Amino acid sequence: MGDTRKPRDSGQHAALQSMPSRREWLGMAAAAPLAVGLAGAASPVKAAKLSTKAHIVIVGGGLGGIAIANRLSSLLDGARLTLIDAKQEHNYQPGYTLVGTGIWPVEKVINRNADYHPSGLNWIQEMAAGFDPQSNTVITAGGQKVRYDYLVVATGTHQDWSLIEGMDVQAIGSNGLASVYPSPQAAVDTWKAMQAFTAKGGEAVMTLPSTPLKCAGAPLKLTFMVRDRLLQAGTLAKSKVTFHSALKDTVFGVKPVNDNVLERWVKLGIDVAYQHRLKAVDIGGRKATFAVPDAPDLVVPYDFLHAVPPMRAPDAVRNSDLAIKEGPMAAGGWLEVDKATLQHKRYPNVFGVGDINGTPRGKTAATIKKSAPIVAHNLVEVIAGRQAAEQFDGYTSCPLLIREGSALLVEFDYEGRLVPSLPGIEPLQDSFLAWLMKVRLLKPAYLSVLKGHA
């Protein structure tokens, strides 16, 4: 396999919990200035706020929704800001892969939404059940009809587990079933399942659906890391890792990254099967069924299965007139926004931020870091009677865990072009510095975005 590191106890926590080596200290010293760039430099002198009595409703209290609320609070004077979301807990979702692979404790991904709201925010603690953009109204699950002058949709995605027959999210952690997507607890249970699997070894089945996906790098990270945990446990020689992609000839939508990953997997002995869509799972029997074009369903026994749900827009958006009506994104019911301005194509008083947008790319926290300021700016321009002119280039970032202590930090735009922004990090070369970014520096940057500072 070309990897001569000595196996270690599979229950051992991450290497970064121990004293850093000289090389690691040098890496941290080099990375320290970059933390400022990730979190955002000190703000210049603030421009005068726009005076307005407009009522702005934000639907969705994740990173995008709260970041927009904080930004608008600092840009507008006299506006009424309403946030609609029932969730009390704020989850740092980019950390789920770290919890699910034994690198972080779960406490590091759990915060409280209320701690990050701007003062004066009206918080309606219900989920949105529907949108009527013709009457400028949001309908809540409790039946409230909330009128708005301007609307920001930040609902995120819906994980459609119903498309995998037999799947039970509550069973994650048992019988080798894993998935880091549903929740912090699912990430904890995924790590338990991974520990039990790597202690004995066997067949690891990793999956990827064909739908647009939030954090599309997570299935790849889990694949690299389960292989690394097998190596550490000394059970790699009697194990096999296979990645089943529902896509045709690809595992990642950016070609240079896709090719780089596939080359690495060949060297690591990780097999790939294409156009294999996870159709059903027999949890007790540890069998996964894949739909294969022009062939009978394929039943694959497993000892460890990482299931990734197909994703779409939440029903409230999908069933409304805000959804895309035609084209390849229509099936998912994604929000119909202009990919550059992120303004709705048919309702100019509506904007979208984050995973809900029906754009070619951009379902990561890093996307919100760059797009939230643009959405806030463009919305303020529209309130002031001007055009939404500032444009988003589709920036997306994905720190890919390669093994414990090493990662790739790939950054790209709508066109799939690599756009590296941090000195000292080559996008297709794994490094400790990229690992350090993921494990130590990206959450502080995330919190800065959440507070509207970056």
CSV table of C-alpha atoms in Angstrom, one decimal:
chain,number,residue,atom,x,y,z
A,1,MET,CA,0.0,0.0,0.0
A,2,GLY,CA,3.0,2.3,0.2
A,3,ASP,CA,2.2,3.4,3.8
A,4,THR,CA,4.7,2.3,6.4
A,5,ARG,CA,3.2,4.0,9.5
A,6,LYS,CA,2.9,1.7,12.5
A,7,PRO,CA,-0.7,0.6,13.4
A,8,ARG,CA,-2.2,2.2,16.6
A,9,ASP,CA,-5.0,1.5,18.9
A,10,SER,CA,-8.3,2.2,17.0
A,11,GLY,CA,-9.8,3.8,20.0
A,12,GLN,CA,-7.0,6.4,20.2
A,13,HIS,CA,-8.3,10.0,19.8
A,14,ALA,CA,-6.8,12.4,17.3
A,15,ALA,CA,-3.1,13.1,17.1
A,16,LEU,CA,-3.7,16.8,17.8
A,17,GLN,CA,-4.8,16.0,21.3
A,18,SER,CA,-1.1,15.2,22.1
A,19,MET,CA,1.9,17.5,22.2
A,20,PRO,CA,2.7,18.8,18.7
A,21,SER,CA,6.0,17.9,17.1
A,22,ARG,CA,8.5,20.5,16.0
A,23,ARG,CA,7.1,20.2,12.4
A,24,GLU,CA,3.6,20.8,13.8
A,25,TRP,CA,4.7,23.8,15.8
A,26,LEU,CA,6.3,25.3,12.7
A,27,GLY,CA,3.0,24.7,10.8
A,28,MET,CA,1.0,26.4,13.5
A,29,ALA,CA,3.3,29.4,13.5
A,30,ALA,CA,3.0,29.7,9.7
A,31,ALA,CA,-0.8,29.3,9.9
A,32,ALA,CA,-1.4,31.9,12.7
A,33,PRO,CA,-1.5,34.9,10.3
A,34,LEU,CA,-3.9,33.1,8.1
A,35,ALA,CA,-6.5,32.9,10.9
A,36,VAL,CA,-7.0,36.6,10.5
A,37,GLY,CA,-7.7,36.2,6.8
A,38,LEU,CA,-10.1,33.3,7.4
A,39,ALA,CA,-12.0,35.2,10.1
A,40,GLY,CA,-12.0,38.5,8.2
A,41,ALA,CA,-9.7,41.5,8.7
A,42,ALA,CA,-10.7,44.3,11.0
A,43,SER,CA,-13.7,46.2,9.5
A,44,PRO,CA,-13.0,49.7,8.1
A,45,VAL,CA,-14.9,52.7,9.2
A,46,LYS,CA,-18.6,51.9,8.8
A,47,ALA,CA,-20.7,53.7,6.3
A,48,ALA,CA,-23.8,55.4,7.5
A,49,LYS,CA,-26.8,53.1,8.0
A,50,LEU,CA,-29.7,53.2,5.6
A,51,SER,CA,-32.8,54.5,7.3
A,52,THR,CA,-35.8,52.4,6.5
A,53,LYS,CA,-39.0,51.1,8.1
A,54,ALA,CA,-38.9,47.9,5.9
A,55,HIS,CA,-39.9,44.6,7.5
A,56,ILE,CA,-37.4,41.9,6.5
A,57,VAL,CA,-38.2,38.3,7.2
A,58,ILE,CA,-35.4,35.7,7.3
A,59,VAL,CA,-36.4,32.1,7.1
A,60,GLY,CA,-33.8,29.7,8.5
A,61,GLY,CA,-31.6,30.1,11.6
A,62,GLY,CA,-28.5,28.4,10.5
A,63,LEU,CA,-25.2,30.0,9.5
A,64,GLY,CA,-26.7,31.8,6.5
A,65,GLY,CA,-29.8,33.2,8.2
A,66,ILE,CA,-28.1,34.4,11.3
A,67,ALA,CA,-25.1,35.9,9.4
A,68,ILE,CA,-27.6,37.9,7.3
A,69,ALA,CA,-29.5,39.0,10.4
A,70,ASN,CA,-26.3,40.3,11.9
A,71,ARG,CA,-25.2,42.1,8.7
A,72,LEU,CA,-28.6,43.7,8.1
A,73,SER,CA,-28.7,44.9,11.7
A,74,SER,CA,-25.4,46.7,11.2
A,75,LEU,CA,-26.4,48.1,7.7
A,76,LEU,CA,-30.0,49.3,8.4
A,77,ASP,CA,-31.5,51.9,10.8
A,78,GLY,CA,-35.1,51.4,11.8
A,79,ALA,CA,-35.8,48.2,9.9
A,80,ARG,CA,-37.8,45.3,11.5
A,81,LEU,CA,-35.9,42.0,11.4
A,82,THR,CA,-37.8,38.8,11.9
A,83,LEU,CA,-36.3,35.3,12.0
A,84,ILE,CA,-38.5,32.2,11.5
A,85,ASP,CA,-36.9,29.0,12.7
A,86,ALA,CA,-37.8,26.6,15.6
A,87,LYS,CA,-34.3,25.3,16.2
A,88,GLN,CA,-32.8,26.3,19.5
A,89,GLU,CA,-29.5,24.5,19.0
A,90,HIS,CA,-26.9,25.8,16.6
A,91,ASN,CA,-24.8,23.1,15.1
A,92,TYR,CA,-21.4,23.6,13.6
A,93,GLN,CA,-22.1,21.1,10.8
A,94,PRO,CA,-18.6,21.3,9.2
A,95,GLY,CA,-17.4,19.6,12.4
A,96,TYR,CA,-19.6,16.5,11.9
A,97,THR,CA,-16.9,14.7,9.9
A,98,LEU,CA,-14.4,15.4,12.7
A,99,VAL,CA,-16.7,14.0,15.3
A,100,GLY,CA,-17.6,11.0,13.1
A,101,THR,CA,-14.0,10.1,12.6
A,102,GLY,CA,-12.9,10.4,16.2
A,103,ILE,CA,-11.0,13.7,15.9
A,104,TRP,CA,-13.3,16.0,17.9
A,105,PRO,CA,-15.6,15.5,20.9
A,106,VAL,CA,-19.2,16.3,20.0
A,107,GLU,CA,-19.3,19.3,22.4
A,108,LYS,CA,-17.3,21.3,19.9
A,109,VAL,CA,-20.2,21.3,17.3
A,110,ILE,CA,-23.0,22.3,19.7
A,111,ASN,CA,-23.9,25.9,20.5
A,112,ARG,CA,-27.1,28.0,21.1
A,113,ASN,CA,-28.7,30.0,18.3
A,114,ALA,CA,-29.9,32.7,20.7
A,115,ASP,CA,-26.3,33.5,21.6
A,116,TYR,CA,-25.6,34.8,18.1
A,117,HIS,CA,-28.8,36.8,17.3
A,118,PRO,CA,-28.5,40.6,16.9
A,119,SER,CA,-30.3,42.7,19.5
A,120,GLY,CA,-33.8,43.6,18.6
A,121,LEU,CA,-34.4,40.5,16.4
A,122,ASN,CA,-37.9,39.2,16.5
A,123,TRP,CA,-37.6,35.4,16.7
A,124,ILE,CA,-40.6,33.4,15.7
A,125,GLN,CA,-39.8,29.9,17.0
A,126,GLU,CA,-41.6,27.9,14.5
A,127,MET,CA,-40.7,26.3,11.2
A,128,ALA,CA,-41.9,27.8,7.9
A,129,ALA,CA,-44.6,25.6,6.4
A,130,GLY,CA,-45.2,27.6,3.2
A,131,PHE,CA,-44.5,30.7,1.1
A,132,ASP,CA,-46.9,32.9,-0.8
A,133,PRO,CA,-44.6,35.4,-2.6
A,134,GLN,CA,-47.5,37.0,-4.5
A,135,SER,CA,-48.9,38.3,-1.2
A,136,ASN,CA,-45.5,38.6,0.5
A,137,THR,CA,-46.4,36.1,3.2
A,138,VAL,CA,-44.7,33.3,5.0
A,139,ILE,CA,-46.9,30.7,6.7
A,140,THR,CA,-45.5,29.0,9.8
A,141,ALA,CA,-46.2,25.5,11.0
A,142,GLY,CA,-48.4,26.9,13.7
A,143,GLY,CA,-50.5,28.8,11.2
A,144,GLN,CA,-49.2,32.3,11.6
A,145,LYS,CA,-49.2,34.4,8.4
A,146,VAL,CA,-46.1,36.6,8.5
A,147,ARG,CA,-46.1,39.5,6.0
A,148,TYR,CA,-42.8,40.9,4.8
A,149,ASP,CA,-41.5,43.7,2.6
A,150,TYR,CA,-38.3,41.7,1.8
A,151,LEU,CA,-37.5,38.0,2.3
A,152,VAL,CA,-34.3,36.1,2.7
A,153,VAL,CA,-34.6,32.3,2.3
A,154,ALA,CA,-32.0,30.4,4.2
A,155,THR,CA,-33.7,27.1,4.9
A,156,GLY,CA,-30.9,24.7,4.0
A,157,THR,CA,-31.6,21.3,2.5
A,158,HIS,CA,-34.0,18.4,3.3
A,159,GLN,CA,-32.3,15.0,3.7
A,160,ASP,CA,-34.7,12.7,1.9
A,161,TRP,CA,-34.0,9.4,3.7
A,162,SER,CA,-37.4,8.1,2.5
A,163,LEU,CA,-35.7,7.3,-0.8
A,164,ILE,CA,-33.5,4.6,0.8
A,165,GLU,CA,-35.9,1.8,1.7
A,166,GLY,CA,-35.4,0.3,5.1
A,167,MET,CA,-33.2,3.2,6.3
A,168,ASP,CA,-33.6,4.1,10.0
A,169,VAL,CA,-31.6,7.2,11.2
A,170,GLN,CA,-32.1,6.1,14.8
A,171,ALA,CA,-30.2,2.8,14.0
A,172,ILE,CA,-27.0,4.7,13.1
A,173,GLY,CA,-24.2,3.3,15.3
A,174,SER,CA,-25.6,-0.3,15.3
A,175,ASN,CA,-25.0,-3.1,12.9
A,176,GLY,CA,-22.2,-1.2,11.2
A,177,LEU,CA,-24.6,1.6,10.0
A,178,ALA,CA,-23.1,5.1,9.8
A,179,SER,CA,-23.9,8.5,8.5
A,180,VAL,CA,-22.4,11.9,9.6
A,181,TYR,CA,-25.2,13.9,8.0
A,182,PRO,CA,-28.3,13.8,10.2
A,183,SER,CA,-27.1,15.3,13.5
A,184,PRO,CA,-24.3,15.6,16.1
A,185,GLN,CA,-25.6,12.4,17.7
A,186,ALA,CA,-25.4,10.6,14.4
A,187,ALA,CA,-21.8,11.7,14.1
A,188,VAL,CA,-21.0,10.3,17.5
A,189,ASP,CA,-22.7,7.1,16.6
A,190,THR,CA,-20.9,6.9,13.3
A,191,TRP,CA,-17.6,7.1,15.3
A,192,LYS,CA,-18.8,4.2,17.5
A,193,ALA,CA,-19.6,2.2,14.4
A,194,MET,CA,-16.3,3.0,12.8
A,195,GLN,CA,-14.4,1.9,16.0
A,196,ALA,CA,-16.3,-1.4,16.2
A,197,PHE,CA,-15.6,-2.0,12.5
A,198,THR,CA,-11.9,-1.2,12.4
A,199,ALA,CA,-11.2,-3.3,15.5
A,200,LYS,CA,-12.1,-6.4,13.4
A,201,GLY,CA,-12.0,-5.2,9.8
A,202,GLY,CA,-14.1,-6.4,7.0
A,203,GLU,CA,-16.1,-4.8,4.1
A,204,ALA,CA,-16.6,-1.1,4.2
A,205,VAL,CA,-19.3,0.3,1.8
A,206,MET,CA,-19.2,4.0,1.2
A,207,THR,CA,-21.9,5.8,-0.8
A,208,LEU,CA,-22.7,8.9,-2.8
A,209,PRO,CA,-26.1,9.9,-4.2
A,210,SER,CA,-26.7,11.7,-7.5
A,211,THR,CA,-28.5,14.8,-6.1
A,212,PRO,CA,-27.0,18.1,-5.2
A,213,LEU,CA,-25.4,17.6,-1.9
A,214,LYS,CA,-24.4,19.8,1.1
A,215,CYS,CA,-20.7,19.2,1.9
A,216,ALA,CA,-20.1,17.0,-1.1
A,217,GLY,CA,-16.7,16.3,0.3
A,218,ALA,CA,-17.9,14.5,3.4
A,219,PRO,CA,-18.4,11.1,1.7
A,220,LEU,CA,-14.8,11.3,0.4
A,221,LYS,CA,-13.5,12.3,3.8
A,222,LEU,CA,-15.2,9.4,5.5
A,223,THR,CA,-13.7,7.1,2.9
A,224,PHE,CA,-10.2,8.3,3.4
A,225,MET,CA,-10.5,8.2,7.2
A,226,VAL,CA,-12.1,4.7,7.5
A,227,ARG,CA,-9.1,3.4,5.5
A,228,ASP,CA,-6.7,5.3,7.8
A,229,ARG,CA,-8.4,4.0,10.9
A,230,LEU,CA,-8.1,0.4,9.6
A,231,LEU,CA,-4.4,1.0,9.1
A,232,GLN,CA,-4.0,2.3,12.6
A,233,ALA,CA,-5.9,-0.6,14.0
A,234,GLY,CA,-3.8,-3.1,12.1
A,235,THR,CA,-6.8,-4.6,10.3
A,236,LEU,CA,-6.3,-3.1,6.9
A,237,ALA,CA,-4.8,-6.2,5.4
A,238,LYS,CA,-8.1,-8.2,6.0
A,239,SER,CA,-10.4,-5.4,4.9
A,240,LYS,CA,-11.8,-3.8,1.8
A,241,VAL,CA,-13.1,-0.3,1.2
A,242,THR,CA,-15.4,0.3,-1.8
A,243,PHE,CA,-16.9,3.6,-2.8
A,244,HIS,CA,-20.3,3.4,-4.6
A,245,SER,CA,-21.0,6.5,-6.6
A,246,ALA,CA,-24.5,7.1,-8.1
A,247,LEU,CA,-22.8,9.5,-10.6
A,248,LYS,CA,-21.3,8.5,-13.9
A,249,ASP,CA,-17.5,8.3,-13.9
A,250,THR,CA,-17.0,10.8,-11.0
A,251,VAL,CA,-17.0,11.1,-7.3
A,252,PHE,CA,-16.6,14.9,-7.0
A,253,GLY,CA,-17.9,17.6,-9.3
A,254,VAL,CA,-14.6,19.5,-9.7
A,255,LYS,CA,-12.5,17.6,-12.2
A,256,PRO,CA,-9.0,18.3,-10.9
A,257,VAL,CA,-10.1,17.3,-7.4
A,258,ASN,CA,-12.0,14.3,-8.7
A,259,ASP,CA,-8.9,13.1,-10.6
A,260,ASN,CA,-6.6,13.7,-7.7
A,261,VAL,CA,-8.9,11.7,-5.3
A,262,LEU,CA,-9.2,8.8,-7.7
A,263,GLU,CA,-5.5,8.6,-8.2
A,264,ARG,CA,-5.0,8.5,-4.4
A,265,TRP,CA,-7.6,5.8,-4.1
A,266,VAL,CA,-5.9,3.6,-6.6
A,267,LYS,CA,-2.7,3.8,-4.6
A,268,LEU,CA,-4.6,3.2,-1.3
A,269,GLY,CA,-6.5,0.2,-2.7
A,270,ILE,CA,-9.9,1.8,-2.5
A,271,ASP,CA,-12.2,0.5,-5.2
A,272,VAL,CA,-14.9,2.7,-7.0
A,273,ALA,CA,-18.1,1.6,-8.6
A,274,TYR,CA,-20.1,4.1,-10.7
A,275,GLN,CA,-23.8,4.5,-11.3
A,276,HIS,CA,-24.6,2.6,-8.1
A,277,ARG,CA,-27.5,4.3,-6.3
A,278,LEU,CA,-28.2,3.2,-2.8
A,279,LYS,CA,-31.8,2.0,-3.0
A,280,ALA,CA,-32.3,0.0,0.2
A,281,VAL,CA,-30.6,-1.2,3.3
A,282,ASP,CA,-31.2,-4.3,5.4
A,283,ILE,CA,-29.9,-3.0,8.7
A,284,GLY,CA,-30.2,-6.3,10.7
A,285,GLY,CA,-28.8,-8.3,7.8
A,286,ARG,CA,-26.1,-5.8,6.9
A,287,LYS,CA,-26.9,-5.7,3.2
A,288,ALA,CA,-27.1,-2.7,0.9
A,289,THR,CA,-29.0,-2.8,-2.3
A,290,PHE,CA,-27.9,-0.6,-5.2
A,291,ALA,CA,-29.9,0.2,-8.3
A,292,VAL,CA,-27.7,-0.2,-11.4
A,293,PRO,CA,-28.6,1.0,-14.9
A,294,ASP,CA,-29.8,-1.8,-17.3
A,295,ALA,CA,-29.0,-4.5,-14.7
A,296,PRO,CA,-30.7,-6.2,-11.8
A,297,ASP,CA,-30.3,-4.6,-8.4
A,298,LEU,CA,-27.0,-5.4,-6.7
A,299,VAL,CA,-27.0,-6.6,-3.1
A,300,VAL,CA,-23.8,-6.0,-1.3
A,301,PRO,CA,-23.0,-7.4,2.2
A,302,TYR,CA,-21.2,-5.0,4.5
A,303,ASP,CA,-19.6,-4.7,7.9
A,304,PHE,CA,-19.6,-0.9,7.7
A,305,LEU,CA,-21.9,1.2,5.6
A,306,HIS,CA,-21.7,5.0,5.4
A,307,ALA,CA,-25.1,6.1,4.0
A,308,VAL,CA,-25.5,9.5,2.4
A,309,PRO,CA,-29.1,10.8,1.9
A,310,PRO,CA,-30.4,12.2,-1.4
A,311,MET,CA,-31.1,15.9,-0.8
A,312,ARG,CA,-33.7,18.4,-2.0
A,313,ALA,CA,-35.3,21.6,-0.9
A,314,PRO,CA,-37.6,21.6,2.1
A,315,ASP,CA,-41.3,21.2,1.2
A,316,ALA,CA,-42.1,24.8,2.2
A,317,VAL,CA,-39.8,26.0,-0.7
A,318,ARG,CA,-40.3,23.1,-3.1
A,319,ASN,CA,-44.1,23.4,-3.1
A,320,SER,CA,-44.1,27.2,-3.5
A,321,ASP,CA,-43.8,29.5,-6.4
A,322,LEU,CA,-40.3,30.4,-5.2
A,323,ALA,CA,-39.0,27.0,-6.5
A,324,ILE,CA,-37.3,26.5,-9.9
A,325,LYS,CA,-39.9,25.3,-12.4
A,326,GLU,CA,-37.8,24.1,-15.3
A,327,GLY,CA,-34.4,22.5,-15.9
A,328,PRO,CA,-32.2,20.1,-14.0
A,329,MET,CA,-32.6,21.8,-10.6
A,330,ALA,CA,-36.4,21.7,-10.8
A,331,ALA,CA,-36.7,18.1,-9.5
A,332,GLY,CA,-35.1,19.2,-6.2
A,333,GLY,CA,-37.4,22.3,-5.8
A,334,TRP,CA,-34.4,24.6,-5.2
A,335,LEU,CA,-34.8,28.3,-4.8
A,336,GLU,CA,-34.8,30.1,-8.2
A,337,VAL,CA,-32.1,32.8,-7.8
A,338,ASP,CA,-29.8,34.5,-10.1
A,339,LYS,CA,-26.5,32.7,-9.5
A,340,ALA,CA,-24.5,36.0,-9.5
A,341,THR,CA,-26.7,38.4,-7.5
A,342,LEU,CA,-28.5,35.7,-5.5
A,343,GLN,CA,-31.7,37.7,-6.0
A,344,HIS,CA,-34.9,35.7,-7.0
A,345,LYS,CA,-35.4,35.7,-10.7
A,346,ARG,CA,-39.1,36.4,-10.5
A,347,TYR,CA,-39.6,38.1,-7.1
A,348,PRO,CA,-37.1,40.9,-6.8
A,349,ASN,CA,-37.8,41.4,-3.1
A,350,VAL,CA,-36.6,37.9,-2.3
A,351,PHE,CA,-33.0,36.7,-1.9
A,352,GLY,CA,-31.5,33.3,-1.1
A,353,VAL,CA,-28.4,32.4,0.9
A,354,GLY,CA,-26.7,29.1,1.5
A,355,ASP,CA,-27.7,25.5,0.6
A,356,ILE,CA,-31.2,26.3,-0.6
A,357,ASN,CA,-30.1,28.2,-3.6
A,358,GLY,CA,-30.5,26.5,-7.0
A,359,THR,CA,-27.0,27.4,-8.2
A,360,PRO,CA,-24.4,25.2,-10.0
A,361,ARG,CA,-22.3,24.9,-6.8
A,362,GLY,CA,-22.2,26.3,-3.3
A,363,LYS,CA,-23.6,24.1,-0.5
A,364,THR,CA,-20.8,24.7,2.1
A,365,ALA,CA,-20.2,27.0,5.0
A,366,ALA,CA,-17.4,28.6,3.0
A,367,THR,CA,-19.9,29.6,0.3
A,368,ILE,CA,-21.8,31.6,2.9
A,369,LYS,CA,-18.7,33.3,4.1
A,370,LYS,CA,-18.3,34.9,0.7
A,371,SER,CA,-22.0,35.2,-0.4
A,372,ALA,CA,-23.6,36.5,2.8
A,373,PRO,CA,-22.0,39.9,2.5
A,374,ILE,CA,-23.1,40.1,-1.2
A,375,VAL,CA,-26.7,39.1,-0.3
A,376,ALA,CA,-26.8,41.7,2.5
A,377,HIS,CA,-25.3,44.4,0.2
A,378,ASN,CA,-27.6,43.7,-2.7
A,379,LEU,CA,-30.7,43.6,-0.4
A,380,VAL,CA,-29.8,47.0,1.0
A,381,GLU,CA,-29.4,48.3,-2.5
A,382,VAL,CA,-32.8,47.1,-3.5
A,383,ILE,CA,-34.3,48.7,-0.3
A,384,ALA,CA,-32.7,51.9,-1.3
A,385,GLY,CA,-34.3,51.7,-4.8
A,386,ARG,CA,-31.1,50.7,-6.6
A,387,GLN,CA,-30.2,47.6,-8.6
A,388,ALA,CA,-28.7,44.4,-7.0
A,389,ALA,CA,-25.3,44.6,-8.8
A,390,GLU,CA,-22.7,43.0,-6.6
A,391,GLN,CA,-21.9,39.5,-8.0
A,392,PHE,CA,-21.0,36.2,-6.4
A,393,ASP,CA,-18.5,33.9,-8.3
A,394,GLY,CA,-19.7,30.7,-6.7
A,395,TYR,CA,-16.7,30.4,-4.3
A,396,THR,CA,-16.7,27.1,-2.4
A,397,SER,CA,-14.1,25.5,-0.2
A,398,CYS,CA,-13.7,21.9,0.9
A,399,PRO,CA,-11.1,20.7,3.4
A,400,LEU,CA,-10.7,17.0,2.5
A,401,LEU,CA,-9.3,14.8,5.3
A,402,ILE,CA,-6.8,12.4,3.8
A,403,ARG,CA,-5.5,10.7,6.9
A,404,GLU,CA,-5.0,11.8,10.5
A,405,GLY,CA,-2.7,14.8,10.4
A,406,SER,CA,-3.1,15.6,6.7
A,407,ALA,CA,-5.7,17.1,4.4
A,408,LEU,CA,-6.3,18.9,1.1
A,409,LEU,CA,-7.8,22.4,1.1
A,410,VAL,CA,-9.5,22.8,-2.2
A,411,GLU,CA,-11.2,26.1,-3.2
A,412,PHE,CA,-13.1,26.5,-6.5
A,413,ASP,CA,-15.7,28.7,-8.2
A,414,TYR,CA,-18.9,28.1,-10.3
A,415,GLU,CA,-16.8,27.1,-13.3
A,416,GLY,CA,-14.9,24.4,-11.4
A,417,ARG,CA,-11.7,26.4,-11.5
A,418,LEU,CA,-9.3,26.1,-8.6
A,419,VAL,CA,-9.0,29.4,-6.8
A,420,PRO,CA,-6.5,28.9,-3.9
A,421,SER,CA,-6.5,31.9,-1.5
A,422,LEU,CA,-4.1,30.9,1.3
A,423,PRO,CA,-0.4,31.2,0.9
A,424,GLY,CA,1.6,28.0,1.7
A,425,ILE,CA,-1.3,25.6,0.8
A,426,GLU,CA,-1.2,23.9,-2.6
A,427,PRO,CA,-4.8,22.8,-3.4
A,428,LEU,CA,-3.9,19.3,-4.6
A,429,GLN,CA,-1.1,18.6,-2.2
A,430,ASP,CA,-2.1,17.2,1.2
A,431,SER,CA,-0.4,18.8,4.2
A,432,PHE,CA,-0.5,19.2,7.9
A,433,LEU,CA,-1.2,22.9,7.4
A,434,ALA,CA,-4.4,22.2,5.6
A,435,TRP,CA,-5.3,19.7,8.4
A,436,LEU,CA,-4.6,22.5,10.9
A,437,MET,CA,-7.0,24.8,9.1
A,438,LYS,CA,-9.8,22.2,9.3
A,439,VAL,CA,-9.2,21.2,12.9
A,440,ARG,CA,-8.1,24.4,14.6
A,441,LEU,CA,-8.9,27.5,12.5
A,442,LEU,CA,-12.1,27.1,10.5
A,443,LYS,CA,-14.5,27.1,13.4
A,444,PRO,CA,-13.3,30.5,14.7
A,445,ALA,CA,-13.7,31.8,11.1
A,446,TYR,CA,-17.2,30.3,11.0
A,447,LEU,CA,-18.2,32.0,14.2
A,448,SER,CA,-16.9,35.3,12.8
A,449,VAL,CA,-19.2,34.8,9.7
A,450,LEU,CA,-22.1,33.9,12.0
A,451,LYS,CA,-21.7,37.2,13.9
A,452,GLY,CA,-21.6,39.2,10.7
A,453,HIS,CA,-17.9,40.1,11.0
A,454,ALA,CA,-16.6,38.3,8.0
